[in-house]
PDB file of C-alpha atoms in Angstrom:
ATOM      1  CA  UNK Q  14      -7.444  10.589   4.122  1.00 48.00           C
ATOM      2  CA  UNK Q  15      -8.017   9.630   7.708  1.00 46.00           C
ATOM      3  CA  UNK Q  16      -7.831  12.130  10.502  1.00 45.00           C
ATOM      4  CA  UNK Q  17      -4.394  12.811  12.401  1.00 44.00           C
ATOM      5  CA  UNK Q  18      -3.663  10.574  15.776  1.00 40.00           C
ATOM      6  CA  UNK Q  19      -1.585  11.415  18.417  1.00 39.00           C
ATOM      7  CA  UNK Q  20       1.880   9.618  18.700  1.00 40.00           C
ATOM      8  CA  UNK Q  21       1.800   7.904  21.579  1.00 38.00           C
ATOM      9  CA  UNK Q  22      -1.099   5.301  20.024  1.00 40.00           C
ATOM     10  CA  UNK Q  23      -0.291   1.989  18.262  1.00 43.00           C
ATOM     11  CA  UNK Q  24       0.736   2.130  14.799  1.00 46.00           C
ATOM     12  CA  UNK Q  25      -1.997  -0.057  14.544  1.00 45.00           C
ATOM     13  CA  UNK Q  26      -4.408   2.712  15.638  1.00 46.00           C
ATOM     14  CA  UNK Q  27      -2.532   4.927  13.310  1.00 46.00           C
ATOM     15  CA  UNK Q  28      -3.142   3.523  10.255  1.00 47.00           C
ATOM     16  CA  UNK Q  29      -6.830   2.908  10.696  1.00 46.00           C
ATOM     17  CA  UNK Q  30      -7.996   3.487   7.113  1.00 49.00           C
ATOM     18  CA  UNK Q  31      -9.917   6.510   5.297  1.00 49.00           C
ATOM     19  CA  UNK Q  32     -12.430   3.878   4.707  1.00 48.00           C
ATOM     20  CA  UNK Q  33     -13.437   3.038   8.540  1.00 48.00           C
ATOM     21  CA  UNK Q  34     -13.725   6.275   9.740  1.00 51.00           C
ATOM     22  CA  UNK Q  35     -17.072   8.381  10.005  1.00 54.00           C
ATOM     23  CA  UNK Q  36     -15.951  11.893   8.997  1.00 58.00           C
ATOM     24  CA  UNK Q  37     -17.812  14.866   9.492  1.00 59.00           C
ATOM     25  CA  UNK Q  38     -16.108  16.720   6.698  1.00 62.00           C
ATOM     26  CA  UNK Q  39     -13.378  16.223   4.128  1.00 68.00           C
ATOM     27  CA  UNK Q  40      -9.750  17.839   4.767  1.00 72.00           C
ATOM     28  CA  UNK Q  41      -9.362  19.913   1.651  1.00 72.00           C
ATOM     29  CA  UNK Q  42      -5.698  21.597   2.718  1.00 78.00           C
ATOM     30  CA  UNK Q  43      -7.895  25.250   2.162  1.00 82.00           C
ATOM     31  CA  UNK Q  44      -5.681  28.095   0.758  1.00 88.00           C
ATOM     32  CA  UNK Q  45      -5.459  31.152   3.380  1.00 92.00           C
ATOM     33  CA  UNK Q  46      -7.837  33.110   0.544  1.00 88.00           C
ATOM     34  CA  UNK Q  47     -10.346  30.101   1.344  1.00 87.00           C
ATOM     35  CA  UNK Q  48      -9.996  30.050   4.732  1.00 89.00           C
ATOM     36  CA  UNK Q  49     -10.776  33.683   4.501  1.00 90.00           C
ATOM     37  CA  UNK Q  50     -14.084  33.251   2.474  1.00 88.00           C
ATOM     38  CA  UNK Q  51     -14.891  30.695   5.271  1.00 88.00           C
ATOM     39  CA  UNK Q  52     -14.329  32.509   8.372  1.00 91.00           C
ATOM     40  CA  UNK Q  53     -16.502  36.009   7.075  1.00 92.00           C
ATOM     41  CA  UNK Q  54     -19.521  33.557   7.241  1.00 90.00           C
ATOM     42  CA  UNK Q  55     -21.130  31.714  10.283  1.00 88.00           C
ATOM     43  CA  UNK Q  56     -20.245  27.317   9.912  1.00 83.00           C
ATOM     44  CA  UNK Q  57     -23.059  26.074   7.950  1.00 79.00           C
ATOM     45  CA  UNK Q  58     -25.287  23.782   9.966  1.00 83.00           C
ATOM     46  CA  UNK Q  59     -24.316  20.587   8.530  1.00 79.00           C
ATOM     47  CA  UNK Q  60     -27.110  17.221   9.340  1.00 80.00           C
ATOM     48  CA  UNK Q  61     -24.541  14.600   7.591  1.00 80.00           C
ATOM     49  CA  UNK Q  62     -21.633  12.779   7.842  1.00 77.00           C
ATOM     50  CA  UNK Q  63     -19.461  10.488   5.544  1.00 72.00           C
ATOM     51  CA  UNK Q  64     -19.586   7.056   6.134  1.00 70.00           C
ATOM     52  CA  UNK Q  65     -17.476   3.765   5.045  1.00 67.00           C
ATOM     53  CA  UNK Q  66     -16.613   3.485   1.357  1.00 68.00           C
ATOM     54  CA  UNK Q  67     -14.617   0.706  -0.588  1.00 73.00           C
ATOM     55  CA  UNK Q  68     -12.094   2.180  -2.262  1.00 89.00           C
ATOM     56  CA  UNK Q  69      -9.442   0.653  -4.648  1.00 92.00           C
ATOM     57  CA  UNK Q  70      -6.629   1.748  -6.166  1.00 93.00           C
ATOM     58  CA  UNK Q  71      -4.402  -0.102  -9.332  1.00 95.00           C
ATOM     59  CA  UNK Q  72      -0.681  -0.599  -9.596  1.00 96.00           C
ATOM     60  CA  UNK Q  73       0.623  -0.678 -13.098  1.00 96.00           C
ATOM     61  CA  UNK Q  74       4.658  -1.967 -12.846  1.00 97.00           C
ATOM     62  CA  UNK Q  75       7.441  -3.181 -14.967  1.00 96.00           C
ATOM     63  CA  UNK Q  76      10.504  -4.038 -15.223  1.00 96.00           C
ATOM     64  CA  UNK Q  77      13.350  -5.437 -17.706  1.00 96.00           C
ATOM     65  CA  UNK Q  78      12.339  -9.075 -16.731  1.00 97.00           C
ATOM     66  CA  UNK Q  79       9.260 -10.456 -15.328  1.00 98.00           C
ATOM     67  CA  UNK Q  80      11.392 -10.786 -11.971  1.00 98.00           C
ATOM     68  CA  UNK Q  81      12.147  -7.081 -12.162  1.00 96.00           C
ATOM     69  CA  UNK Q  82       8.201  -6.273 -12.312  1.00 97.00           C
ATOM     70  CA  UNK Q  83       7.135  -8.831  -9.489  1.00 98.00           C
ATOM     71  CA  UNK Q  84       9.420  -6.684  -7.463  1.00 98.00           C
ATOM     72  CA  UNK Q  85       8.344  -3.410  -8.353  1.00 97.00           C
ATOM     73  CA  UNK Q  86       4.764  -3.936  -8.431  1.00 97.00           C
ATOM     74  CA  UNK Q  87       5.369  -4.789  -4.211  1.00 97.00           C
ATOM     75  CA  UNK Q  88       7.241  -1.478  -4.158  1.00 97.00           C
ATOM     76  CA  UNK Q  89       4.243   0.476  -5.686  1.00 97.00           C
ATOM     77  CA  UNK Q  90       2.233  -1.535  -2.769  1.00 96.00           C
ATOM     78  CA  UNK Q  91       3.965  -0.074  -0.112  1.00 96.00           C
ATOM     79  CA  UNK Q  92       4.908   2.725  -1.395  1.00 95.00           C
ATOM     80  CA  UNK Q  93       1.231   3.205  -1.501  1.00 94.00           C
ATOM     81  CA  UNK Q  94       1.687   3.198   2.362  1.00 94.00           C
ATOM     82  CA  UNK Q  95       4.947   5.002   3.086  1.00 94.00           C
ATOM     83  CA  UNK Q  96       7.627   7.250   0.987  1.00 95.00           C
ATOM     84  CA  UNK Q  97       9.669   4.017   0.617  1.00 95.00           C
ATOM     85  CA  UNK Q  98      12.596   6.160  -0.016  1.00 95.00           C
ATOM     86  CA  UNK Q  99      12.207   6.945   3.999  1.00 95.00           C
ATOM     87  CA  UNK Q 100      13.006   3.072   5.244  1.00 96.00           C
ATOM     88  CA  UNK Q 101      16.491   2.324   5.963  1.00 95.00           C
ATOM     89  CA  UNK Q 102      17.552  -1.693   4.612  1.00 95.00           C
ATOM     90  CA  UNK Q 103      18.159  -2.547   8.601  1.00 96.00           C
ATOM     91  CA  UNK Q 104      16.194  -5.802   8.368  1.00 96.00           C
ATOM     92  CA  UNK Q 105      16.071  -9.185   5.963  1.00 97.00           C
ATOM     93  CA  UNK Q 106      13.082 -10.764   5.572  1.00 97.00           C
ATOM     94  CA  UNK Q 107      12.410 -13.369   2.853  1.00 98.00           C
ATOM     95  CA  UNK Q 108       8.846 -14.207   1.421  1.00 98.00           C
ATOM     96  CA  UNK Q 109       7.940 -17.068  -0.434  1.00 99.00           C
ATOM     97  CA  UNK Q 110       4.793 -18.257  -2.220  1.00 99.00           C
ATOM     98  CA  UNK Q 111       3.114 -20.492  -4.716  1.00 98.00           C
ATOM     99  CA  UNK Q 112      -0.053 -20.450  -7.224  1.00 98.00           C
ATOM    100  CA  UNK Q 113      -1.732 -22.589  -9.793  1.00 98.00           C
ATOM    101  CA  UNK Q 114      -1.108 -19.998 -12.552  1.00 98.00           C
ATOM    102  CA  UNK Q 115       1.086 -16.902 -12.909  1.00 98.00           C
ATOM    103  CA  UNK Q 116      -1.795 -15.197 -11.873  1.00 99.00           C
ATOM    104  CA  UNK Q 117      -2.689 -16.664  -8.002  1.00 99.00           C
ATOM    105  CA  UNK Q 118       1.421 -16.744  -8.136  1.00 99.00           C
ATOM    106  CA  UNK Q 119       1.285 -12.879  -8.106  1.00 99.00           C
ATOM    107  CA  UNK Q 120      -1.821 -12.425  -6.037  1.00 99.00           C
ATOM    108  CA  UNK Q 121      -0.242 -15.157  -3.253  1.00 99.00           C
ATOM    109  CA  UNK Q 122       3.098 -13.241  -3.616  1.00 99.00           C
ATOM    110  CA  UNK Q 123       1.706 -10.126  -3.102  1.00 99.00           C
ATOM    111  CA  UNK Q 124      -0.168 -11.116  -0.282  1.00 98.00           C
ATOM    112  CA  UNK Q 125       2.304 -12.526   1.500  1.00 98.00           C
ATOM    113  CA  UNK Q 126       4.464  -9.040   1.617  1.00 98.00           C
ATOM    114  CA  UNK Q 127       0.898  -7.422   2.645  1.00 98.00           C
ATOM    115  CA  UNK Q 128       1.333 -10.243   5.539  1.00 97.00           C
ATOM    116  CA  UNK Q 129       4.579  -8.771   6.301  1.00 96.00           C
ATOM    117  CA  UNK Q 130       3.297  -5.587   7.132  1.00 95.00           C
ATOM    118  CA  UNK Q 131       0.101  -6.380   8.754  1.00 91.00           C
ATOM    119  CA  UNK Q 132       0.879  -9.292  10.992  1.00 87.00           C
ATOM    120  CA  UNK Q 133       2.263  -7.391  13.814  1.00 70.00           C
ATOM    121  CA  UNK Q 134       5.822  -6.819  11.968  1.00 84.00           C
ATOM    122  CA  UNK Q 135       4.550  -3.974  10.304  1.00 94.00           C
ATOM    123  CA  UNK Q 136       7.893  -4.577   7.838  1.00 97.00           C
ATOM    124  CA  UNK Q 137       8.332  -2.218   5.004  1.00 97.00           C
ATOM    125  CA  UNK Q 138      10.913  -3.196   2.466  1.00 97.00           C
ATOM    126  CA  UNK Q 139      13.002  -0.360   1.104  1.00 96.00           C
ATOM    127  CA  UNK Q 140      13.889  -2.489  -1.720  1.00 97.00           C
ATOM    128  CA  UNK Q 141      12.630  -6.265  -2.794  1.00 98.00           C
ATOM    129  CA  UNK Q 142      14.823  -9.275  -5.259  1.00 98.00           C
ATOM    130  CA  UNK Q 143      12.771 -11.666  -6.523  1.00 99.00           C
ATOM    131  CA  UNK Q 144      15.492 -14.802  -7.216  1.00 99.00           C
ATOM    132  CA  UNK Q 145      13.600 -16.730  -8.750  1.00 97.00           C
ATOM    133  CA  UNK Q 146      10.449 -17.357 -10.597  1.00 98.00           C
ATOM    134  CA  UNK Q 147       9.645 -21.149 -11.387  1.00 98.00           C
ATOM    135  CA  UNK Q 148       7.169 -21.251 -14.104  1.00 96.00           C
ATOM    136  CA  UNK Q 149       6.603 -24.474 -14.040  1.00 97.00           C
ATOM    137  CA  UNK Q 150       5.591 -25.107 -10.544  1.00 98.00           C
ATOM    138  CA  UNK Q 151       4.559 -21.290  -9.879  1.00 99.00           C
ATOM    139  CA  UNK Q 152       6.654 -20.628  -6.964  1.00 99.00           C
ATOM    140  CA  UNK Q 153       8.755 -17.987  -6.381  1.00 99.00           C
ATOM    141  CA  UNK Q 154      11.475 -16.937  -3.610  1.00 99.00           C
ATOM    142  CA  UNK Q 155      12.423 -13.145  -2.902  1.00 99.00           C
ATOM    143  CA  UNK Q 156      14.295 -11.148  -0.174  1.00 99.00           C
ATOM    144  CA  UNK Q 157      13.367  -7.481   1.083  1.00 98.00           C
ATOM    145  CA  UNK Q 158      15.728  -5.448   3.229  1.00 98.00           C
ATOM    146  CA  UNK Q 159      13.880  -2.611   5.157  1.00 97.00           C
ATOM    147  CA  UNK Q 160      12.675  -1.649   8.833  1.00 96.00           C
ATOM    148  CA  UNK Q 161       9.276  -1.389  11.042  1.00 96.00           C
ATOM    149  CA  UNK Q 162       6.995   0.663  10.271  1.00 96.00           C
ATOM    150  CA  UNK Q 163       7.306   3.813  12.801  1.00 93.00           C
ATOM    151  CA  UNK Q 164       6.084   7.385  12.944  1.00 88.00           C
ATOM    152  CA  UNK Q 165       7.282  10.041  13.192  1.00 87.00           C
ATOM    153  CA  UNK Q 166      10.132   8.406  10.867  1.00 92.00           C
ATOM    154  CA  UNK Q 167       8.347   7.213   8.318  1.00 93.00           C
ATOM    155  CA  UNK Q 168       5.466   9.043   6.494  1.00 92.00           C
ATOM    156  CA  UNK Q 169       1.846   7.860   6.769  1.00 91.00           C
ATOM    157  CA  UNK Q 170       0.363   6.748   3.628  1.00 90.00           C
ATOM    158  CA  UNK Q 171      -3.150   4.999   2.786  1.00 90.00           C
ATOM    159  CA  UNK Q 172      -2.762   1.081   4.730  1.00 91.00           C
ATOM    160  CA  UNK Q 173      -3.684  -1.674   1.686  1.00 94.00           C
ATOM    161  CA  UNK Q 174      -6.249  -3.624   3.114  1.00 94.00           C
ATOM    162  CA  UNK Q 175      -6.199  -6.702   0.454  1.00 96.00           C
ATOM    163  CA  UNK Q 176      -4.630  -7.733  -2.785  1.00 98.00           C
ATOM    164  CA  UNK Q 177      -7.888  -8.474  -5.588  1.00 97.00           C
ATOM    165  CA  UNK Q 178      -7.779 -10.446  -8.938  1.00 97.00           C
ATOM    166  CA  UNK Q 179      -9.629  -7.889 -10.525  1.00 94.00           C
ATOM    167  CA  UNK Q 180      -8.865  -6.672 -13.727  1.00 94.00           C
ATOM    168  CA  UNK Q 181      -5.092  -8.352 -12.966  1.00 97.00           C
ATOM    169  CA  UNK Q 182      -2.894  -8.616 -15.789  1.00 98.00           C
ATOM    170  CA  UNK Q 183       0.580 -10.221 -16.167  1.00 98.00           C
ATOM    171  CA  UNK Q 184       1.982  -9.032 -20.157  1.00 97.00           C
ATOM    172  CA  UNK Q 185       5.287 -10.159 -21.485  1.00 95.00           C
ATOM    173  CA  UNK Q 186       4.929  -8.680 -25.170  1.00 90.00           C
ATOM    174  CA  UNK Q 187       7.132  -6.004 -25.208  1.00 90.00           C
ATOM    175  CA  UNK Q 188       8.221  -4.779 -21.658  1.00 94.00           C
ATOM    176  CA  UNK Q 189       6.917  -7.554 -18.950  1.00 96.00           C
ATOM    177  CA  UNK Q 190       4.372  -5.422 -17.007  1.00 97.00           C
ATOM    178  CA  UNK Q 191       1.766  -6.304 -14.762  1.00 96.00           C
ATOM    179  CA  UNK Q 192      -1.814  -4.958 -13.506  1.00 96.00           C
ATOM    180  CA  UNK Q 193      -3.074  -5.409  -9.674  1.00 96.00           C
ATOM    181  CA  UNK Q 194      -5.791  -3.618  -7.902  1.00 95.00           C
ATOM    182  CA  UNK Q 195      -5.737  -3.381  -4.288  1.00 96.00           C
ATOM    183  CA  UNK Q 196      -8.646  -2.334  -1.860  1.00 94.00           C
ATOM    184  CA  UNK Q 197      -7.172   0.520   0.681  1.00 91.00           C
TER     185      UNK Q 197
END
């Protein structure tokens, strides 16, 4: 979503989301047959435009351990946002946060990488270790290698606007998995 901006502007500018942008008309990638079908006919008059819109999506992760799914479920975050595959591990950062329940632990720890990215650092991990979860306290400690955010190199996803609590599930029956919807 989101229309195409020259280079030269600030990332910032870049990633303005699908969401805040007035659009005159979708970007449907036509076919050359469809483009074809379009261009025998005169542009339709069209009175409307499309305006903001909330949108969410939901990250479903997992992992071996809890640990394992706390990591990948920051991974499916940004790789929401970039091919992840595309950063290079040039940079350490470590995040840390704290809850009242496993719950807020997540959502806080989740946050925090968002914080990462949007607080003029514009860090994207390539790959995140949680090393340790304290379930007693709720606090956990983790490490991300990974670079700044830069076009052309990197791939423009959808920017995550916010971590929610809706609908967020941690499970440790079988596999530990966990649930998080994020507004984009």
């Amino acid at each position: 979503g989101g229309g195409h901006v020259s280079r030269h502007q600030e990332v910032r500018e870049h990633y303005s989301s699908p969401a805040a942008m007035a659009a005159d008309e979708r970007d449907y990638n036509l076919t050359e047959e469809q483009k074809a079908i379009k261009a025998k006919y005169p542009p339709l008059n069209k009175k409307y435009e499309y305006l903001d819109h909330t949108a969410d999506v939901q990250l479903h992760a997992w992992g071996d351990t809890l640990e394992e799914a706390f990591e990948q479920c920051v991974m499916a975050m940004f790789g929401y946002m970039t091919d992840t595959e595309t950063v290079e591990p040039v940079d350490t950062v470590e995040v840390e946060a704290e809850g009242h329940d496993m719950l807020s632990l997540l959502f806080h720890f989740l946050d925090e990488w968002l914080y990462k990215f949007s607080a003029n650092e514009f860090f994207i991990p390539r790959e995140v270790k949680v090393l340790y979860i304290d379930r007693m306290q709720f606090k956990i400690r983790s490490i991300g290698w990974g670079e700044e955010f830069s076009l052309p190199k990197h791939p423009q996803g959808t920017e995550v606007k916010a971590i929610t609590y809706s609908a967020m599930q941690i499970c440790e029956d079988e596999k530990p998995e966990v649930f998080v919807i994020i507004d984009i």
